[in-house]
Structure formats: C-alpha cells, structure tokens
Tab-separated table of C-alpha atoms in Angstrom:
chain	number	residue	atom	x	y	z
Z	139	UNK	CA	12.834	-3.560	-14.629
Z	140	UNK	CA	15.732	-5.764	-15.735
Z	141	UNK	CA	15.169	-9.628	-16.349
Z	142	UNK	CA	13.123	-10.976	-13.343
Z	143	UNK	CA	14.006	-8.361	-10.952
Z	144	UNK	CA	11.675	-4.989	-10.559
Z	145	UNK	CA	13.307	-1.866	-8.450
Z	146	UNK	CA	11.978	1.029	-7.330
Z	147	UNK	CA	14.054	3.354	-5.648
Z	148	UNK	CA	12.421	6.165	-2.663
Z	149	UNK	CA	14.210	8.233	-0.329
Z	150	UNK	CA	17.412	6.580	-0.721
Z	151	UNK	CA	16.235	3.124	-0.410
Z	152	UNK	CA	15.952	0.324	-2.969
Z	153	UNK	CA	13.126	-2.505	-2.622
Z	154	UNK	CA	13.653	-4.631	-5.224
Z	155	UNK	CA	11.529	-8.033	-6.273
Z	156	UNK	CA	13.445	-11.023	-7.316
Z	157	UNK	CA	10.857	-13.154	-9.535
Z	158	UNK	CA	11.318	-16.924	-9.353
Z	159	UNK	CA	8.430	-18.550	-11.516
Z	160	UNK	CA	7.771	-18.849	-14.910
Z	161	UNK	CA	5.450	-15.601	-14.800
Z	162	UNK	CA	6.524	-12.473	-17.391
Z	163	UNK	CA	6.755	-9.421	-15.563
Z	164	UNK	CA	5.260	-6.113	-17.377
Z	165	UNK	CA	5.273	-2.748	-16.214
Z	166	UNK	CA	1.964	-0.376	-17.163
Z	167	UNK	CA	0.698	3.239	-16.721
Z	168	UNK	CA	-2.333	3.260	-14.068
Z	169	UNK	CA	-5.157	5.435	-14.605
Z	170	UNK	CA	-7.600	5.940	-11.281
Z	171	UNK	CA	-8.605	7.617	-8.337
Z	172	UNK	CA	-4.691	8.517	-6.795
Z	173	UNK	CA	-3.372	10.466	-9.462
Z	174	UNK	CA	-6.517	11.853	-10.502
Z	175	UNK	CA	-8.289	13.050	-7.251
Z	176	UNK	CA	-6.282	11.642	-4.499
Z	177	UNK	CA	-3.323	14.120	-4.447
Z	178	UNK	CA	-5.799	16.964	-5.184
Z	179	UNK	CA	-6.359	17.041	-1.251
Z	180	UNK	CA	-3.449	15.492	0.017
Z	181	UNK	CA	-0.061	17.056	0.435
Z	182	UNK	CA	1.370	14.318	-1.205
Z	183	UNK	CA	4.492	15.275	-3.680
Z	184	UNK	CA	5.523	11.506	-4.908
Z	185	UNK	CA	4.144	9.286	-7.974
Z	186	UNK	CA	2.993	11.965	-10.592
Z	187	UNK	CA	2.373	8.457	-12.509
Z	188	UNK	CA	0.791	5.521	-11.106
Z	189	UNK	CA	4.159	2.786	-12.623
Z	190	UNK	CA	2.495	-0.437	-11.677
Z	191	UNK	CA	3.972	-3.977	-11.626
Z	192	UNK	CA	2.163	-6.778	-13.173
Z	193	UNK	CA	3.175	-10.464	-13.455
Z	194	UNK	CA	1.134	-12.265	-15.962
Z	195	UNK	CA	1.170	-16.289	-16.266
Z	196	UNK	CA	-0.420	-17.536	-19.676
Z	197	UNK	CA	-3.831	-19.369	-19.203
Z	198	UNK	CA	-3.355	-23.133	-19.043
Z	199	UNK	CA	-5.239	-26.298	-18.828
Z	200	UNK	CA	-4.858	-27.345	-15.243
Z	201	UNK	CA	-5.498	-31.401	-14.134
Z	202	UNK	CA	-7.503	-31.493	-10.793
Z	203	UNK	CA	-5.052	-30.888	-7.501
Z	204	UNK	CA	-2.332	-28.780	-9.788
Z	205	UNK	CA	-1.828	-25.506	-8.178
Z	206	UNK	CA	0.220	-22.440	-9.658
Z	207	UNK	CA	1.715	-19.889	-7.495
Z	208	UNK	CA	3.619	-17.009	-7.718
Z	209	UNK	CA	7.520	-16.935	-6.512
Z	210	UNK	CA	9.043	-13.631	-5.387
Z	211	UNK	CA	12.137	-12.389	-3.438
Z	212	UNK	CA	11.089	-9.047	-1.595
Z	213	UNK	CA	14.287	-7.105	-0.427
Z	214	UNK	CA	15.271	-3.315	0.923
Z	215	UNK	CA	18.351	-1.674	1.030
Z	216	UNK	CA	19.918	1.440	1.079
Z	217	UNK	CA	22.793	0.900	-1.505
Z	218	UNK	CA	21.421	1.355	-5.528
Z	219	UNK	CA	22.786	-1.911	-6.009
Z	220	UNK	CA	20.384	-5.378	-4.734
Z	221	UNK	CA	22.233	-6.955	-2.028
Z	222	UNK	CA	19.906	-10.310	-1.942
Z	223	UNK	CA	20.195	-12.615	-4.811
Z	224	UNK	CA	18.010	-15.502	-4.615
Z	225	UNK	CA	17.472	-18.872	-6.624
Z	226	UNK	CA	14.997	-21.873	-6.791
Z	227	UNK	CA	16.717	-25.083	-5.942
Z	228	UNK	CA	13.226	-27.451	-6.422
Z	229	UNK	CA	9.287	-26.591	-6.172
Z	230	UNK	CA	9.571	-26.227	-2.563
Z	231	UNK	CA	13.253	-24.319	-1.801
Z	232	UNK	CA	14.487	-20.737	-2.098
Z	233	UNK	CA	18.568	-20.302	-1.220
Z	234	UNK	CA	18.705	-16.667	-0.910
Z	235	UNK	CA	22.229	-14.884	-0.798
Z	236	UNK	CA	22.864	-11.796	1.240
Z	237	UNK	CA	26.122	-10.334	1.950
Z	238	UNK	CA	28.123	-13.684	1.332
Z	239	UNK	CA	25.685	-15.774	3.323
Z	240	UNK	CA	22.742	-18.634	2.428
Z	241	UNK	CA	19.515	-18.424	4.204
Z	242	UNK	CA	17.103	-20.962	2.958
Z	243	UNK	CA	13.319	-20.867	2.799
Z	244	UNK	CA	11.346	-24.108	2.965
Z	245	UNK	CA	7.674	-24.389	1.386
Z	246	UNK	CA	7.430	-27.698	3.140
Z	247	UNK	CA	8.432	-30.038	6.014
Z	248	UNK	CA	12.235	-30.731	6.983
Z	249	UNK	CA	13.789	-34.010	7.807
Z	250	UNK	CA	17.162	-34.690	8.458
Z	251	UNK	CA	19.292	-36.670	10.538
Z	252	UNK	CA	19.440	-34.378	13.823
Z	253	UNK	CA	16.137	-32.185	12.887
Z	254	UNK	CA	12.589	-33.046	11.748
Z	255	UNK	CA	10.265	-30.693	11.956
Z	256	UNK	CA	6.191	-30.559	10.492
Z	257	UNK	CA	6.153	-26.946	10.000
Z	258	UNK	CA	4.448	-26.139	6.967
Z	259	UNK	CA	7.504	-23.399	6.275
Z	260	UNK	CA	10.913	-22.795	7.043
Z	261	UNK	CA	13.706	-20.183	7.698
Z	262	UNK	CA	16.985	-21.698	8.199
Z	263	UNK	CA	19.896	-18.850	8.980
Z	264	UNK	CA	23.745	-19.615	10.029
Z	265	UNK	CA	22.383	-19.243	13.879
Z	266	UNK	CA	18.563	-19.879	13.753
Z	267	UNK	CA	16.101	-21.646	12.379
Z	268	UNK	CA	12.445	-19.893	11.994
Z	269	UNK	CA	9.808	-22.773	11.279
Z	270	UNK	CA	6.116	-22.069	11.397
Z	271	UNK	CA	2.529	-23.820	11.552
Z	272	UNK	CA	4.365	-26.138	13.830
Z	273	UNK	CA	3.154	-28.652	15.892
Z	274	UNK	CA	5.863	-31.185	16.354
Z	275	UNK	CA	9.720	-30.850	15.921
Z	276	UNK	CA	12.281	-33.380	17.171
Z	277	UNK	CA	15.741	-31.916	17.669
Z	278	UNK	CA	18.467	-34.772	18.469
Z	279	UNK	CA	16.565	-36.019	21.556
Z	280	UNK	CA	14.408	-33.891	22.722
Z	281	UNK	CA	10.523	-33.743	21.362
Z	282	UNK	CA	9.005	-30.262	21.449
Z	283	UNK	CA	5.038	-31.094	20.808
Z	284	UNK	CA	2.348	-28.620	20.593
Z	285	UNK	CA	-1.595	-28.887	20.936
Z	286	UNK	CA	-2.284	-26.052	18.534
Z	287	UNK	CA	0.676	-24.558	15.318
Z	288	UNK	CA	2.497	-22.387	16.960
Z	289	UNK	CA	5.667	-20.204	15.274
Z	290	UNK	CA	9.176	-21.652	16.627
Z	291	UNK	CA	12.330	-19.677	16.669
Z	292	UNK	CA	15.642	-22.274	17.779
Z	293	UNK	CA	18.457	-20.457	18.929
Z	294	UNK	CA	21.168	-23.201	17.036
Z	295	UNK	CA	24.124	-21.265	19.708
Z	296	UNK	CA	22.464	-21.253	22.418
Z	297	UNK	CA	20.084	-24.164	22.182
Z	298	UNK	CA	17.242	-21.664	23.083
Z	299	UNK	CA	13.475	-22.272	21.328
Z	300	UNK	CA	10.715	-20.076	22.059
Z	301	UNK	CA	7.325	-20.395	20.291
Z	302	UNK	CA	4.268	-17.932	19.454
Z	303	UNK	CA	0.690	-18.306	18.602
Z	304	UNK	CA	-0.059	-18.495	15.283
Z	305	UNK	CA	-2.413	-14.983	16.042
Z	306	UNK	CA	0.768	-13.103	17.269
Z	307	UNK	CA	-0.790	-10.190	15.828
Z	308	UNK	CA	-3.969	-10.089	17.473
Z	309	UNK	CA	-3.978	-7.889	20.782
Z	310	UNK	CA	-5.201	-10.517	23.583
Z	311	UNK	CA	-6.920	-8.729	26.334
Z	312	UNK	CA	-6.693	-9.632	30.317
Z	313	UNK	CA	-9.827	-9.800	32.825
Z	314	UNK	CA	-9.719	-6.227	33.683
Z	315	UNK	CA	-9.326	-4.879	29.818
Z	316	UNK	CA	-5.595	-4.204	29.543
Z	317	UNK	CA	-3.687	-5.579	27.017
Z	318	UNK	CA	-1.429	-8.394	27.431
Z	319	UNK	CA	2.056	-7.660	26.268
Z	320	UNK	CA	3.435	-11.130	26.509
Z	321	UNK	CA	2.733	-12.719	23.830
Z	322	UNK	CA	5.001	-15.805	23.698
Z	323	UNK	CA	3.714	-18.838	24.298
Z	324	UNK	CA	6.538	-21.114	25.536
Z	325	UNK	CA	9.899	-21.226	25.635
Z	326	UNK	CA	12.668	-23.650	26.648
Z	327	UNK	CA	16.670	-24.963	25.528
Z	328	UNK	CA	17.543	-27.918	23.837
Z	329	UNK	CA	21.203	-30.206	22.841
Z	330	UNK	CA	22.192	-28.729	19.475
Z	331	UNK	CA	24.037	-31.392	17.700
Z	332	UNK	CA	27.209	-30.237	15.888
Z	333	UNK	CA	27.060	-28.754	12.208
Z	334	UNK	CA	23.638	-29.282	12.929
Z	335	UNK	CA	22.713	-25.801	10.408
Z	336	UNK	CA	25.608	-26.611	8.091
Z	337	UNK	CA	24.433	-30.801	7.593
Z	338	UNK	CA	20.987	-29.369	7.167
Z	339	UNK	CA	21.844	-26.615	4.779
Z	340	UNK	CA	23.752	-29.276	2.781
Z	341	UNK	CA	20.858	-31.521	2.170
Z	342	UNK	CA	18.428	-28.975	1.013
Z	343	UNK	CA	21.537	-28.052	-1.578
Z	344	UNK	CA	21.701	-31.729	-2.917
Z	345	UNK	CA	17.986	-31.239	-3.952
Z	346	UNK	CA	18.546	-28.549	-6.202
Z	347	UNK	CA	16.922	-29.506	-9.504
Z	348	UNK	CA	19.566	-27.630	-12.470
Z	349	UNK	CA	16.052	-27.156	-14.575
Z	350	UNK	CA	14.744	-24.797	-11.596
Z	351	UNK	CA	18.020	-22.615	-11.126
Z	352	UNK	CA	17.542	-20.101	-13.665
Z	353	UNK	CA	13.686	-18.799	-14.113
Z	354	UNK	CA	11.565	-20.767	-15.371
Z	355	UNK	CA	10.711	-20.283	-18.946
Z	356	UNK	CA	7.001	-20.235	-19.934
Z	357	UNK	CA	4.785	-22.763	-21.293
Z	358	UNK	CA	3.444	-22.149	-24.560
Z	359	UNK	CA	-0.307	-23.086	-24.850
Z	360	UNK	CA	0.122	-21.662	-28.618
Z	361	UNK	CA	-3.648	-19.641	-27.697
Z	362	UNK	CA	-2.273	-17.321	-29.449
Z	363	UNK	CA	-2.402	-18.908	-32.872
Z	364	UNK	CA	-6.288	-19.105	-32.878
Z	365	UNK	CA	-6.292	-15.169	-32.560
Z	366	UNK	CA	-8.561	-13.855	-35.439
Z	367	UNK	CA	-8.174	-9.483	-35.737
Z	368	UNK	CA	-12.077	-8.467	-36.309
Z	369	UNK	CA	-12.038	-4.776	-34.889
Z	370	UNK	CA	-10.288	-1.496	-34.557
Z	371	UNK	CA	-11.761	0.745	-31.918
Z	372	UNK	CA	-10.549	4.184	-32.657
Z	373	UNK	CA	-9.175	4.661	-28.973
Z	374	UNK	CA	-8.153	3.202	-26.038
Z	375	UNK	CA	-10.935	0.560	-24.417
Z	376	UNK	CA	-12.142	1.456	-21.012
Z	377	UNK	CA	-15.006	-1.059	-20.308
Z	378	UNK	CA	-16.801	-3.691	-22.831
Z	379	UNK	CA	-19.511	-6.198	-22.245
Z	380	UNK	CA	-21.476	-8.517	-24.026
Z	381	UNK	CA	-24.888	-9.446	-24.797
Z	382	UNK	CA	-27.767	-10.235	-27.490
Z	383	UNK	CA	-28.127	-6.709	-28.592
Z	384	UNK	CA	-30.551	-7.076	-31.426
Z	385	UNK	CA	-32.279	-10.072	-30.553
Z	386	UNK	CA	-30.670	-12.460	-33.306
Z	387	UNK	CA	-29.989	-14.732	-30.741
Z	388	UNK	CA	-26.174	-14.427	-30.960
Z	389	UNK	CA	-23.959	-11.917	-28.482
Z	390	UNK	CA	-22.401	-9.032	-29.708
Z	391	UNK	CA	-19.576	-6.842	-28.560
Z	392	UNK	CA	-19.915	-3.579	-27.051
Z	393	UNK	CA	-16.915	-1.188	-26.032
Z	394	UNK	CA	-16.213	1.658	-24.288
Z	395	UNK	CA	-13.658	4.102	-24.752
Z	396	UNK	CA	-11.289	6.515	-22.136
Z	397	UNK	CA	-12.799	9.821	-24.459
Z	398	UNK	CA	-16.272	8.453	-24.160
Z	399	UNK	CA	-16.923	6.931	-27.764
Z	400	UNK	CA	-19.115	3.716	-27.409
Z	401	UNK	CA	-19.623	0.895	-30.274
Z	402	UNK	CA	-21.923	-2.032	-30.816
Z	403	UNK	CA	-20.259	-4.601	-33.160
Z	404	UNK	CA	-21.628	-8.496	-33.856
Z	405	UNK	CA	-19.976	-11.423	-33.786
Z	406	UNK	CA	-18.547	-10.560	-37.369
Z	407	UNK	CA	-17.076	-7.792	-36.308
Z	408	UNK	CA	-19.692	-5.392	-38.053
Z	409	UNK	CA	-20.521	-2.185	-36.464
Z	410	UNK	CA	-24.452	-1.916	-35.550
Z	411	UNK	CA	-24.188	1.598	-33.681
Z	412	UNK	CA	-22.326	4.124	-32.504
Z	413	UNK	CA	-22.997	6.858	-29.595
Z	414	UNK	CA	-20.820	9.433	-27.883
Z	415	UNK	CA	-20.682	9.490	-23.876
Z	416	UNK	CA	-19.934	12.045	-21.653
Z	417	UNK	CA	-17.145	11.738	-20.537
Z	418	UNK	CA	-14.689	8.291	-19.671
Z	419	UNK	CA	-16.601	4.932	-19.932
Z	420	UNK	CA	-16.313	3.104	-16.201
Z	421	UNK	CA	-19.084	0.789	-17.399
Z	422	UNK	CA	-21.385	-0.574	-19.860
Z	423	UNK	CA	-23.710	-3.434	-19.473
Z	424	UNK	CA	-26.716	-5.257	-21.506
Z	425	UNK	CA	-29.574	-5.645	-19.448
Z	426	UNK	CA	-32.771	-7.052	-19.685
Z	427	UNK	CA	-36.203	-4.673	-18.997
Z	428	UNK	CA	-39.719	-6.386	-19.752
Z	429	UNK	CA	-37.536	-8.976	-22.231
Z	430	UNK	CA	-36.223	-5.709	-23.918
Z	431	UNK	CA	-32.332	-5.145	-24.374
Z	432	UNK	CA	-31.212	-1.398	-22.919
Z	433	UNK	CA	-27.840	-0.641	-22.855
Z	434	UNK	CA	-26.463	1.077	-19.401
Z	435	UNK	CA	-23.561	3.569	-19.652
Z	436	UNK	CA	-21.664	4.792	-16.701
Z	437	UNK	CA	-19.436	7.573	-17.110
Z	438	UNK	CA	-16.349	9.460	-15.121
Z	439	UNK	CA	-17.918	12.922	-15.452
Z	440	UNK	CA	-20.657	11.406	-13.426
Z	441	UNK	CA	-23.396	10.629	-16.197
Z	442	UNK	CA	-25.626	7.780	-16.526
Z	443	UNK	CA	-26.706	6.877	-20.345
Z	444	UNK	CA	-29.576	4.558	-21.321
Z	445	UNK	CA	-29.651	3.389	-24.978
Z	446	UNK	CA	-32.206	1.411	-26.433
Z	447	UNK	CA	-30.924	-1.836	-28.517
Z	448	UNK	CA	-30.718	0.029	-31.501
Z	449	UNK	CA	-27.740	2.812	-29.767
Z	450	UNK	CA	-30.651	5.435	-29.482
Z	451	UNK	CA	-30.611	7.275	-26.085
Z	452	UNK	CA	-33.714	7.024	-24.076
Z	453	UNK	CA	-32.574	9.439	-21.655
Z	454	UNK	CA	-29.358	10.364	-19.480
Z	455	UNK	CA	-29.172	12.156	-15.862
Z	456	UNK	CA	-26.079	13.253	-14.150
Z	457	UNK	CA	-25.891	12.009	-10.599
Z	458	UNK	CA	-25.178	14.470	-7.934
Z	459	UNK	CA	-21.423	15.043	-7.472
Z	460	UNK	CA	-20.833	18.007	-4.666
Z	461	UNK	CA	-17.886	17.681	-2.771
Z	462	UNK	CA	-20.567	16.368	0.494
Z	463	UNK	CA	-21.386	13.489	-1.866
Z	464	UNK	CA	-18.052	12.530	-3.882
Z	465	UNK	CA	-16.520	9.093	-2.854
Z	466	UNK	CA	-12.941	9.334	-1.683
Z	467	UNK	CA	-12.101	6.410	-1.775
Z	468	UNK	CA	-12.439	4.496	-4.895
Z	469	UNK	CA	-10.181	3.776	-7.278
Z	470	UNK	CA	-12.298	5.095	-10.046
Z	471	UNK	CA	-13.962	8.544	-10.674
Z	472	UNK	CA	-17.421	9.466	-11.149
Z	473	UNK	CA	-20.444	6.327	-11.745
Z	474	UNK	CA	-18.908	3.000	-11.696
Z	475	UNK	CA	-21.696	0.249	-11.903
Z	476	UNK	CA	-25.276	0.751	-12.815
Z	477	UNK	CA	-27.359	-2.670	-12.155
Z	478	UNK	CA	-31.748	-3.192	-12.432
Z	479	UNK	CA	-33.259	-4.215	-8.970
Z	480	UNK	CA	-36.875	-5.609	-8.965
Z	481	UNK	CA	-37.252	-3.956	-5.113
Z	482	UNK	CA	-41.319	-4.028	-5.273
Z	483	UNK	CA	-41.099	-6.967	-7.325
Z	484	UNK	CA	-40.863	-8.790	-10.864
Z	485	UNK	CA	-44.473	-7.319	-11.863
Z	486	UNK	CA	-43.373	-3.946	-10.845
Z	487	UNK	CA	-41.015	-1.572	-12.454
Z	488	UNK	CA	-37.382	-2.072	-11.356
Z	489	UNK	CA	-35.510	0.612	-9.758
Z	490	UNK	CA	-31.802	1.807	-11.024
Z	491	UNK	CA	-29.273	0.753	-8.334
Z	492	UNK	CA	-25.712	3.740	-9.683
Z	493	UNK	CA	-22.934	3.196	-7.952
Z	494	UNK	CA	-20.014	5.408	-7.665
C-alpha cells in the first residue's frame, strides 16, 4: 500500500486500486472462519493471513440530500508495475490513463454540441462511447429513444449503436424452456460528426476543478479532541456491549477479550467484575429476564456463559459441535449470538435462541 493505491500481486498478475476520495486507506490482520477452519478442508495453499483493505471516512455532520461515496480505480495487469493511472477532474468525472490513452468515466449526463445523452453513466474511449440507464440520446441528427434504460454501446468509426436491457445478466427463457441467447435489444448506425470523441473529451477536460486533481484531503471534525482515556483492557477486545448492569440507572461497559477475559466497568471507568470465558469472546450482551440484568457470553470454543449482574456464573453449557453439526460457512467460529425469545409468551419462561 503506497499513497492511495493498494496492490496485491497473484499468479503473476497485479490488481491494483487507485483511491480517489478523501477516505484513508488502512490495511489490518483478519481473524475468522478462512484461515481458521476454511483451509482445514480445502486444498487451498494461498493467504496464510487474511491482509484486508479498509477505507475509513471520519464521521461527519451531514445536511439533508448530502451523499458521500467512495471513489476507486480497479485495474489488472500482468506487469509489477500499474499501467492505469487515474484522476478526478470534478464530483462527477474520472480521466483514467492507460497505455498513453484517456478514457473518461461520467457519474452523470453528457451534453455537448454533437452528443447529448441522459444516461445516468458514461464510458467515453478513442472509438466508443459506453453510456448506460439510457433512455434518450441525440447524436447530430438522429434521436435514438427508448421506452425502458437500456445500456448503449456507439461505434464512433463505424456509426454502429446497439443497446441491451438493463437485466443483461438475467437468462430470459423462450416458450418451450430454452434459453434465449440473444440478448441485445436493438441495434442500428448513425452520422458521426467529425472529432466528435475528441470535442467531447475536451469539454469534460475544461471542467476539471485543480482542488479535485490530487486526493482529496480529509475533513477534520476535531472528534478526536473530546477523547477522554478511562480503561485499559489487558488484551485485545473481541466483542463489548452495553447496558444498566447494576441497576443504578446509568449504562456500563462490558468487554470481551480474543483469550476469553471479560470485564464490567461503569461509566467512570471503574471495574465492577471480572470473569474468565472459555475460550474467544464472539459475543456478550445485557439482557433483561423477569426485570433482572444477566449477562450472555458466547464463546469460539463453543460455550455459552450466563452471569448474573454481579459477574457470578449461573451456569454454562457447551453446545454440540461434531463435525455433522459445525457451520461451514460463517465467518466466525463456534457460538456467535445468544438472544431471549418469549416463544410461549411474556408470562412464560423465555427460551435461549444460540446461534453459531
């Protein structure tokens, strides 16, 4: 990782993601399911580490209609060195370089002298122009209108268009249950004007705004300031939650750590309890039985801990884990949520609902 770019090199190829927005990009160690359990069963000799990408954009106080969106440049190639370099010319245009050429990408309408088009995006190449969620363009003279968005591809050499459904990649079936392979929807030629890609390339340049060119840099929202330290946990959270613990009226703090340690603290930072799981804390919740407080643990080894407000254990059971009833599929090992359900009703006892 390098600036706003993140590559990962496999078998010889590069995929590298060029970051346009104001987001950080951070890089983190991923604890679950694949490394853990996954490649147990299945011949599968790559990522001995789960190295996952994460963009984070700082919380901040958003006016009704703002949106916030992420910007990224997703390109392969077989060379160790990025052959796409993109760059932000306004909030709604991408010029992307590859091998010595522009291709631009348009979040938004086009107009221009000898092109208008409503699509709600646009690919404009040196031959072709890819436009989609279309349903009128006007090229020179000739109107192309459509009853429902369709995806248009204009041949700018040829003066060929051809349009698809919007569902391209749904399999459409005929009367006696085959499916149908053609999947255009109509096609056609038009009068290119002259220069028509290079006048049209040259107006979305002129829009470039110099502030956009380079990343973004973030907004401060100085949060950060109002930061008070109240607690050291002596390892690495796994799972907290919070809730009135010992009925003051006021929510506490509990956490859960990866070698099973759980703490109660209050809202001074003042540890009530302590207790020692069995095994990885997926989950701990406050929940309320007969206006009591009890304390649910959920652990990796496949234990389920109840505590009493006070961090005494009522009692603990370890869910059945044979390899007939182990999920496969999770991300997570072992019990993952543990939640009350009033099944016979409120004036009944509730049953235990453990999920793994």
């Amino acid at each position: 990782m390098a600036g706003n770019r993140f590559d990962v090199m496999h078998q010889g190829v590069m995929m590298n993601i060029q970051n346009l927005d104001e987001s950080s990009m951070r890089s983190y160690e991923r604890y679950g399911h694949f490394i853990k359990y996954w490649k147990l069963e299945n011949p599968y000799p790559y990522a001995d580490q789960e190295h996952v990408l994460r963009q984070v954009k700082e919380e901040l106080e958003y006016k009704a209609g703002e949106r916030s969106s992420f910007i990224n440049v997703l390109s392969g190639t077989k060379s160790e060195k990025p052959c796409v370099d993109a760059k932000r010319l306004n909030d709604n245009t991408i010029c992307i370089l590859e091998d010595g050429k522009e291709i631009y990408a348009v979040f938004n309408t086009v107009s221009t002298a000898n092109i208008e088009s409503d699509g709600k995006f646009h690919m404009i190449y040196d031959n072709e122009i890819l436009a989609a969620d279309v349903r009128k363009v006007c090229i020179g003279n000739t109107v192309l209108s459509f009853k429902d968005p369709v995806i248009l591809r204009i041949d700018t050499v040829g003066g060929q268009w051809i349009s698809y459904r919007k569902d391209i990649a749904l399999t459409r079936y005929d009367e006696h249950g085959n499916p149908v392979e053609d999947r255009t929807s109509e096609k056609g030629t038009c009068e290119i004007a002259d220069q028509l890609i290079a006048k049209l390339k040259k107006s979305l340049s002129k829009s470039a705004d110099s502030n956009l060119l380079i990343k973004p840099t973030v907004k401060k929202n100085n949060i950060g300031n109002q930061w008070v330290s109240h607690f050291l946990f002596a390892e690495q959270v796994a799972a907290s939650c919070t809730g009135d613990i010992n009925g003051d009226g006021e929510s506490g703090l509990i956490i859960g750590g990866i070698n099973g340690k759980v703490q109660a603290i209050d809202s001074s930072g003042h540890v009530l309890w302590t207790f020692q799981g069995k095994g990885r804390i997926n989950e701990v919740t406050v929940q309320k039985v007969k206006d009591e407080a009890v304390v649910f643990i959920a652990t990796e080894d496949w234990f389920v801990h109840v505590l009493d407000c006070t961090g005494k254990e009522k009692w603990s059971v370890l869910i059945p884990n044979d390899t007939e009833r182990r999920e496969r599929k999770g991300n997570l090992l072992g019990v993952t949520n543990i939640r009350l359900a009033y099944v016979n009703g409120k004036d009944k006892e509730p049953w235990i609902m453990v999920g793994t």
